[in-house]
Short mmCIF file of C-alpha atoms in Angstrom, two decimals:
data_model
loop_
_atom_site.label_atom_id
_atom_site.label_comp_id
_atom_site.label_asym_id
_atom_site.label_seq_id
_atom_site.Cartn_x
_atom_site.Cartn_y
_atom_site.Cartn_z
CA MET A 30 0.00 0.00 0.00
CA GLU A 31 1.40 3.35 -0.95
CA LEU A 32 0.82 6.36 1.26
CA LEU A 33 0.95 9.64 -0.64
CA PHE A 34 0.10 13.12 0.57
CA VAL A 35 -0.79 15.30 -2.36
CA PHE A 36 -1.74 18.94 -2.03
CA ILE A 37 -3.26 20.09 -5.29
CA LEU A 38 -3.77 23.65 -6.44
CA PRO A 39 -4.64 24.57 -10.03
CA LEU A 40 -1.50 25.59 -11.82
CA ALA A 41 -0.41 25.74 -15.45
CA PHE A 42 2.68 27.20 -16.98
CA SER A 43 2.70 28.17 -20.63
CA ALA A 44 5.33 29.56 -22.92
CA SER A 45 4.71 32.44 -25.22
CA GLY A 46 2.83 31.50 -28.36
CA VAL A 47 1.75 28.03 -27.12
CA ASP A 48 -1.72 26.81 -28.05
CA ALA A 49 -3.98 26.76 -24.95
CA ASN A 50 -4.89 23.11 -25.59
CA LYS A 51 -1.23 22.14 -25.23
CA ASN A 52 -0.58 23.77 -21.86
CA LEU A 53 0.82 21.31 -19.30
CA SER A 54 -1.41 20.45 -16.36
CA VAL A 55 0.43 19.85 -13.07
CA VAL A 56 0.13 20.32 -9.30
CA PRO A 57 2.27 22.92 -7.54
CA SER A 58 3.61 20.63 -4.79
CA ILE A 59 3.66 17.04 -3.61
CA THR A 60 4.58 15.61 -0.21
CA ALA A 61 5.89 12.06 -0.51
CA VAL A 62 6.46 9.48 2.24
CA LEU A 63 9.99 8.32 2.89
CA GLY A 64 10.62 4.94 1.26
CA ARG A 65 7.38 4.97 -0.74
CA ASP A 66 6.82 5.39 -4.46
CA VAL A 67 5.41 8.68 -5.73
CA THR A 68 4.06 9.84 -9.09
CA ILE A 69 4.56 13.47 -10.11
CA PRO A 70 1.64 14.24 -12.45
CA CYS A 71 2.17 16.08 -15.73
CA THR A 72 -0.44 15.86 -18.50
CA TYR A 73 -1.68 17.75 -21.56
CA GLN A 74 -4.40 17.64 -24.18
CA LEU A 75 -3.09 17.45 -27.72
CA SER A 76 -4.59 19.73 -30.40
CA PRO A 77 -5.35 18.32 -33.87
CA GLY A 78 -2.38 18.42 -36.20
CA TYR A 79 0.19 18.40 -33.39
CA SER A 80 2.29 15.53 -32.03
CA GLU A 81 4.73 15.20 -29.18
CA MET A 82 8.28 15.76 -30.36
CA SER A 83 10.25 15.43 -27.10
CA LEU A 84 9.90 15.15 -23.33
CA LYS A 85 12.43 16.09 -20.66
CA TRP A 86 12.27 15.82 -16.88
CA THR A 87 14.83 17.78 -14.86
CA MET A 88 15.54 18.21 -11.15
CA ARG A 89 16.71 21.47 -9.64
CA LYS A 90 18.26 21.44 -6.17
CA ASP A 91 20.57 23.95 -4.46
CA GLY A 92 20.91 25.87 -7.70
CA ASP A 93 22.04 22.80 -9.65
CA THR A 94 19.84 21.42 -12.48
CA LYS A 95 20.18 17.81 -13.62
CA THR A 96 18.36 15.91 -16.36
CA LEU A 97 16.55 12.85 -15.01
CA LEU A 98 14.94 11.58 -18.21
CA TYR A 99 14.80 12.47 -21.89
CA ARG A 100 12.63 11.00 -24.65
CA ASP A 101 12.08 11.87 -28.30
CA ARG A 102 10.98 9.96 -31.37
CA LEU A 103 14.35 8.24 -31.74
CA SER A 104 15.81 7.93 -28.25
CA TYR A 105 15.11 7.33 -24.58
CA SER A 106 17.69 7.97 -21.88
CA ILE A 107 18.16 8.34 -18.11
CA PRO A 108 21.55 10.07 -17.73
CA LEU A 109 21.95 9.69 -13.94
CA SER A 110 22.83 6.10 -13.02
CA MET A 111 21.35 6.39 -9.51
CA TYR A 112 17.91 7.00 -11.05
CA ARG A 113 17.95 4.43 -13.88
CA SER A 114 16.13 1.81 -11.82
CA ARG A 115 13.95 4.32 -9.98
CA VAL A 116 12.31 6.59 -12.56
CA SER A 117 9.75 5.74 -15.23
CA ILE A 118 7.10 7.36 -17.42
CA PRO A 119 4.01 6.00 -19.23
CA SER A 120 4.45 4.54 -22.70
CA THR A 121 3.87 6.64 -25.81
CA ASP A 122 0.53 4.86 -26.26
CA GLN A 123 -0.83 6.99 -23.40
CA VAL A 124 -0.85 10.22 -25.36
CA GLY A 125 -0.97 13.28 -23.12
CA ASN A 126 0.31 11.55 -19.97
CA VAL A 127 3.99 12.27 -19.27
CA SER A 128 3.90 11.89 -15.46
CA LEU A 129 7.10 10.86 -13.70
CA THR A 130 7.17 8.00 -11.17
CA LEU A 131 9.94 7.85 -8.56
CA LYS A 132 10.42 4.64 -6.56
CA GLU A 133 11.39 4.46 -2.88
CA MET A 134 11.75 8.14 -2.08
CA TYR A 135 14.81 9.34 -0.17
CA PHE A 136 15.37 12.64 1.63
CA GLN A 137 17.82 13.65 -1.12
CA ASP A 138 14.95 13.43 -3.62
CA ARG A 139 13.49 16.67 -2.19
CA ALA A 140 13.79 19.17 -5.06
CA ASP A 141 11.97 21.16 -7.74
CA TYR A 142 11.03 18.92 -10.68
CA MET A 143 10.38 20.40 -14.14
CA CYS A 144 8.34 18.79 -16.89
CA GLU A 145 9.21 20.10 -20.36
CA VAL A 146 7.36 19.03 -23.54
CA THR A 147 7.92 20.08 -27.15
CA TRP A 148 5.25 19.61 -29.84
CA ARG A 149 5.40 19.86 -33.62
CA ASN A 150 2.73 20.16 -36.31
CA GLY A 151 2.66 19.16 -39.97
CA SER A 152 4.25 22.45 -41.02
CA GLU A 153 7.30 21.63 -38.86
CA ASN A 154 6.37 24.43 -36.43
CA THR A 155 7.36 23.64 -32.84
CA VAL A 156 6.01 24.89 -29.53
CA GLN A 157 7.24 24.18 -26.02
CA ASP A 158 5.84 24.30 -22.49
CA THR A 159 7.50 23.82 -19.07
CA ALA A 160 5.87 23.19 -15.66
CA LEU A 161 7.46 23.07 -12.18
CA ILE A 162 6.42 20.85 -9.25
CA LYS A 163 7.95 21.11 -5.76
CA VAL A 164 8.46 17.71 -4.08
CA SER A 165 9.12 17.26 -0.35
CA VAL A 166 9.76 14.03 1.60
CA VAL A 167 8.59 13.34 5.16
CA GLN A 168 8.75 10.53 7.69
CA VAL A 169 5.46 8.98 8.82
CA PRO A 170 5.23 6.78 11.95
CA VAL A 171 4.17 3.20 11.41
CA SER A 172 0.49 2.42 11.73
CA LYS A 173 -1.14 -0.42 13.66
CA PRO A 174 -0.52 -3.57 11.61
CA VAL A 175 -3.47 -5.55 10.33
CA MET A 176 -4.04 -8.95 8.73
CA PRO A 177 -6.33 -8.42 5.73
CA ASN A 178 -9.14 -10.91 5.09
CA VAL A 179 -8.44 -12.86 8.29
CA GLN A 180 -10.95 -13.50 11.07
CA SER A 181 -10.12 -15.15 14.36
CA PRO A 182 -10.30 -18.02 15.16
CA ILE A 183 -8.84 -19.87 12.17
CA TYR A 184 -9.47 -23.62 11.86
CA ILE A 185 -7.07 -25.88 9.99
CA GLN A 186 -6.48 -29.61 9.67
CA ALA A 187 -3.34 -31.27 10.98
CA GLY A 188 -0.63 -31.05 8.33
CA GLN A 189 -2.31 -28.10 6.63
CA SER A 190 -0.75 -24.63 6.34
CA ILE A 191 -2.15 -21.15 6.04
CA SER A 192 -0.40 -17.89 5.20
CA LEU A 193 -0.93 -14.93 7.53
CA THR A 194 0.00 -11.47 6.20
CA CYS A 195 0.90 -8.54 8.44
CA THR A 196 0.60 -5.11 6.78
CA ALA A 197 1.25 -1.59 8.06
CA THR A 198 1.61 1.87 6.57
CA GLY A 199 4.23 4.51 7.24
CA SER A 200 7.75 5.37 6.19
CA LEU A 201 9.95 2.54 5.01
CA PRO A 202 11.73 0.49 6.06
CA ILE A 203 9.22 -1.19 8.36
CA THR A 204 10.39 -4.06 10.53
CA TYR A 205 7.98 -6.90 11.37
CA MET A 206 8.19 -9.60 14.00
CA TRP A 207 5.78 -12.45 14.72
CA TYR A 208 5.08 -13.83 18.20
CA LYS A 209 3.17 -16.72 19.69
CA LYS A 210 1.53 -16.40 23.10
CA GLN A 211 2.25 -19.21 25.53
CA PRO A 212 -0.25 -20.61 28.10
CA ASP A 213 1.80 -19.13 30.95
CA GLY A 214 1.44 -15.61 29.53
CA THR A 215 4.90 -15.37 28.00
CA LYS A 216 5.57 -14.98 24.29
CA THR A 217 7.85 -16.78 21.87
CA ARG A 218 9.46 -14.91 19.01
CA LEU A 219 9.26 -16.84 15.75
CA SER A 220 12.33 -17.16 13.58
CA ARG A 221 12.30 -17.17 9.78
CA GLN A 222 11.06 -20.39 8.18
CA ALA A 223 10.11 -21.97 11.51
CA ALA A 224 8.20 -25.23 10.96
CA LEU A 225 4.71 -25.51 12.39
CA THR A 226 3.28 -28.85 13.54
CA VAL A 227 0.03 -29.89 15.20
CA SER A 228 1.29 -28.51 18.51
CA ASP A 229 1.55 -25.06 16.93
CA ALA A 230 -2.10 -24.33 17.66
CA GLY A 231 -2.30 -21.14 19.70
CA THR A 232 -2.53 -17.36 19.52
CA TYR A 233 -0.34 -15.34 17.15
CA TYR A 234 0.23 -11.64 16.58
CA CYS A 235 2.71 -9.40 14.80
CA GLU A 236 4.53 -6.18 15.68
CA ALA A 237 5.70 -3.43 13.33
CA GLU A 238 8.06 -0.50 13.77
CA ASN A 239 10.02 1.99 11.66
CA PHE A 240 12.52 4.77 12.30
CA ALA A 241 10.20 7.76 12.13
CA SER A 242 10.62 10.44 14.85
CA GLY A 243 8.92 9.46 18.05
CA LYS A 244 8.88 5.87 16.84
CA LYS A 245 6.99 3.23 18.75
CA VAL A 246 6.19 -0.42 18.23
CA GLU A 247 2.67 -1.13 16.99
CA GLN A 248 1.02 -4.47 17.66
CA SER A 249 -1.70 -6.22 15.66
CA GLY A 250 -4.74 -7.89 17.09
CA PRO A 251 -4.35 -11.56 18.12
CA ILE A 252 -5.22 -14.41 15.76
CA GLU A 253 -6.17 -17.74 17.34
CA LEU A 254 -5.15 -20.83 15.35
CA ILE A 255 -7.00 -24.09 16.05
CA VAL A 256 -5.55 -27.32 14.61
CA GLN A 257 -7.92 -30.27 14.14
CA GLU A 258 -7.11 -33.92 13.54
CA TRP A 259 -7.94 -35.49 10.19
CA ILE A 260 -11.33 -37.13 9.67
CA GLU A 261 -10.55 -40.75 8.72
CA ALA A 262 -13.17 -40.96 5.96
CA THR A 263 -11.50 -38.21 3.97
CA SER A 264 -7.87 -38.49 4.99
CA GLU A 265 -6.91 -39.84 1.56
CA ASP A 266 -8.81 -37.24 -0.43
CA TYR A 267 -6.57 -34.25 0.24
CA THR A 268 -2.95 -33.33 -0.26
CA TYR A 269 -1.28 -30.58 1.75
CA GLN A 270 1.99 -28.73 1.59
CA SER A 271 3.49 -27.50 4.88
CA THR A 272 5.75 -24.44 4.99
CA THR A 273 6.30 -21.73 7.56
CA GLU A 274 8.09 -18.54 6.71
CA VAL A 275 8.40 -15.01 8.07
CA LYS A 276 9.43 -12.31 5.63
CA ASN A 277 10.34 -8.66 6.04
CA ILE A 278 9.92 -6.93 2.71
CA PRO A 279 10.25 -3.24 1.73
CA THR A 280 6.62 -2.96 0.72
CA SER A 281 5.52 -3.05 4.37
CA THR A 282 4.17 -6.59 4.18
CA SER A 283 5.40 -9.47 6.34
CA TYR A 284 4.35 -13.07 5.92
CA ILE A 285 4.22 -16.03 8.22
CA GLU A 286 2.95 -19.32 6.89
CA THR A 287 1.72 -20.80 10.14
CA SER A 288 -0.31 -23.64 8.83
CA SER A 289 -0.66 -25.07 5.42
CA THR A 290 -2.52 -24.33 2.19
CA GLU A 291 -4.80 -27.04 0.90
CA SER A 292 -3.69 -27.91 -2.64
CA GLY A 293 -2.50 -24.31 -3.03
CA GLY A 294 -5.79 -22.88 -1.71
CA ASN A 295 -7.04 -21.22 1.51
CA ALA A 296 -7.84 -22.54 4.96
CA VAL A 297 -11.20 -24.24 5.34
CA SER A 298 -13.55 -23.69 8.26
CA PRO A 299 -14.52 -26.78 10.32
CA ALA A 300 -18.19 -26.47 9.39
CA SER A 301 -17.36 -26.53 5.68
CA ARG A 302 -14.87 -29.40 6.14
CA GLN A 303 -17.34 -31.51 8.16
CA LYS A 304 -20.12 -30.81 5.66
CA GLY A 305 -17.89 -31.96 2.81
CA ASN A 306 -16.84 -35.06 4.77
CA ARG A 307 -20.45 -36.01 5.48
CA THR A 308 -21.37 -35.55 1.83
CA LEU A 309 -18.52 -37.83 0.69
CA LEU A 310 -19.41 -40.43 3.34
CA TRP A 311 -23.05 -40.57 2.23
CA LEU A 312 -21.93 -40.80 -1.39
CA TYR A 313 -19.74 -43.82 -0.57
CA ILE A 314 -22.60 -45.47 1.36
CA LEU A 315 -25.02 -44.93 -1.54
CA ILE A 316 -22.59 -46.42 -4.06
CA ALA A 317 -21.97 -49.45 -1.81
CA ALA A 318 -25.72 -50.00 -1.35
CA LEU A 319 -26.34 -49.87 -5.09
CA CYS A 320 -23.57 -52.41 -5.67
CA ILE A 321 -25.09 -54.77 -3.07
CA VAL A 322 -28.58 -54.46 -4.63
CA VAL A 323 -27.22 -55.22 -8.09
CA LEU A 324 -25.29 -58.24 -6.76
CA PHE A 325 -28.37 -59.69 -5.03
CA ALA A 326 -30.46 -59.10 -8.16
CA VAL A 327 -27.95 -61.03 -10.28
CA ILE A 328 -27.84 -63.92 -7.77
CA ILE A 329 -31.64 -64.16 -7.56
CA ALA A 330 -31.97 -64.05 -11.34
CA ASN A 331 -29.45 -66.91 -11.68
CA VAL A 332 -31.31 -69.03 -9.10
CA ILE A 333 -34.67 -68.49 -10.83
CA MET A 334 -33.21 -69.35 -14.24
CA LYS A 335 -31.64 -72.55 -12.87
CA LYS A 336 -34.96 -73.65 -11.29
CA ARG A 337 -36.85 -73.01 -14.50
CA LYS A 338 -34.28 -74.95 -16.51
CA LYS A 339 -34.45 -77.87 -14.04
CA LYS A 340 -38.27 -78.04 -14.23
CA ARG A 341 -38.16 -77.91 -18.02
CA ASN A 342 -35.68 -80.82 -18.10
CA GLU A 343 -37.85 -82.89 -15.70
CA TYR A 344 -40.94 -82.26 -17.82
CA ASP A 345 -39.16 -83.28 -21.01
CA LEU A 346 -37.88 -86.43 -19.31
CA ASN A 347 -41.37 -87.41 -18.07
CA VAL A 348 -42.89 -86.86 -21.48
CA THR A 349 -40.19 -88.90 -23.16
CA PHE A 350 -40.45 -91.71 -20.59
CA SER A 351 -44.25 -91.82 -20.83
CA SER A 352 -44.09 -92.00 -24.61
CA HIS A 353 -41.60 -94.87 -24.51
CA LEU A 354 -43.64 -96.67 -21.84
CA ALA A 355 -46.87 -96.38 -23.80
CA GLY A 356 -45.18 -97.59 -26.94
CA ALA A 357 -43.73 -100.56 -25.13
CA ASN A 358 -47.13 -101.58 -23.70
CA ASN A 359 -48.77 -101.39 -27.08
CA ASN A 360 -46.09 -103.56 -28.61
CA MET A 361 -46.51 -106.14 -25.89
CA GLU A 362 -50.27 -106.25 -26.31
CA ASP A 363 -49.88 -106.51 -30.06
CA LYS A 364 -47.55 -109.41 -29.59
CA LYS A 365 -50.01 -111.07 -27.18
CA CYS A 366 -52.88 -110.57 -29.62
CA THR A 367 -50.84 -111.86 -32.50
CA ALA A 368 -50.14 -115.00 -30.56
CA ARG A 369 -53.81 -116.01 -30.54
CA GLU A 370 -54.67 -119.23 -32.24
CA ASN A 371 -57.08 -117.81 -34.81
CA GLU A 372 -57.80 -114.50 -36.46
CA TYR A 373 -61.11 -114.09 -34.67
CA GLU A 374 -59.50 -114.17 -31.23
CA ALA A 375 -56.72 -111.88 -32.38
CA MET A 376 -59.24 -109.33 -33.64
CA ILE A 377 -61.13 -109.39 -30.35
CA CYS A 378 -57.88 -108.94 -28.44
CA LYS A 379 -56.91 -105.87 -30.41
CA ASN A 380 -60.34 -104.31 -29.95
CA GLU A 381 -60.11 -104.87 -26.22
CA ASN A 382 -56.72 -103.23 -26.15
CA GLU A 383 -58.02 -100.27 -28.02
#
């Protein structure tokens, strides 16, 4: 977060004979915060037929004028080596915006800055305009650090990690330090890249300080971290990466990864975790029940088919046996009737059999 104090009063400087639409628009003065980035605004509105020919930013301090940046249609240069990584301007695509950005302001950057632009039209006529902006640099005490988008308590699973960010405003550099409160009321200072295990549940807070006059240490509100054991039904469904790191960086942001990030994501509340676990458990139960029903249906169908096949075989056997038996009886009777002594008796025998 950049902290910038800007006091704006209407001001425009114009050279003799310059079209009113090409006058530079600036602010008379800017107060920047030590260690922070600042943008010195300088803009114009281009009249039809004109185009920017060159741009030059200069700095005047203690009667000495130095060129910070120069740009024309063929070149771009930053003559002073100490500013080559610290100054920048918008690209030429942003026509009319030639504001200068200075990174990480120092006290020696207090000076008068001049924005000078030259335009040219199709008739090769050129016009020029110069504007001056006074820049001062001040120290600002550090503010109370906060942890954005974090609400206490935080619930995590064992083996999980979560990243806590401590942020404060004020002059840079800002120093951060993380602490953990102990049950006996004492505090433990956390070193960089300290590992956090299940026993690292507890209360954490950060402190911030800088070197502004009348400096004092500011402390954030406490964050309670609650570590929960894995639910067995879902212990194989998640992968976690555990890292713990404290960082002091020049942009007034300090990190401590005090628990872990689920698959690269954020910490999950216990209610959400338990709801997801219950949903997965019921899904597994439903799938198992369906499998059992299908298995029983297949077994019952096989039993019924076997019984029907057995009955059909028995029926066919009875029919076949009865047919053979009847045929055998008829043959025997025919033989008995044929054995009669005369045709008359044989005829009577056959009629009786029929």
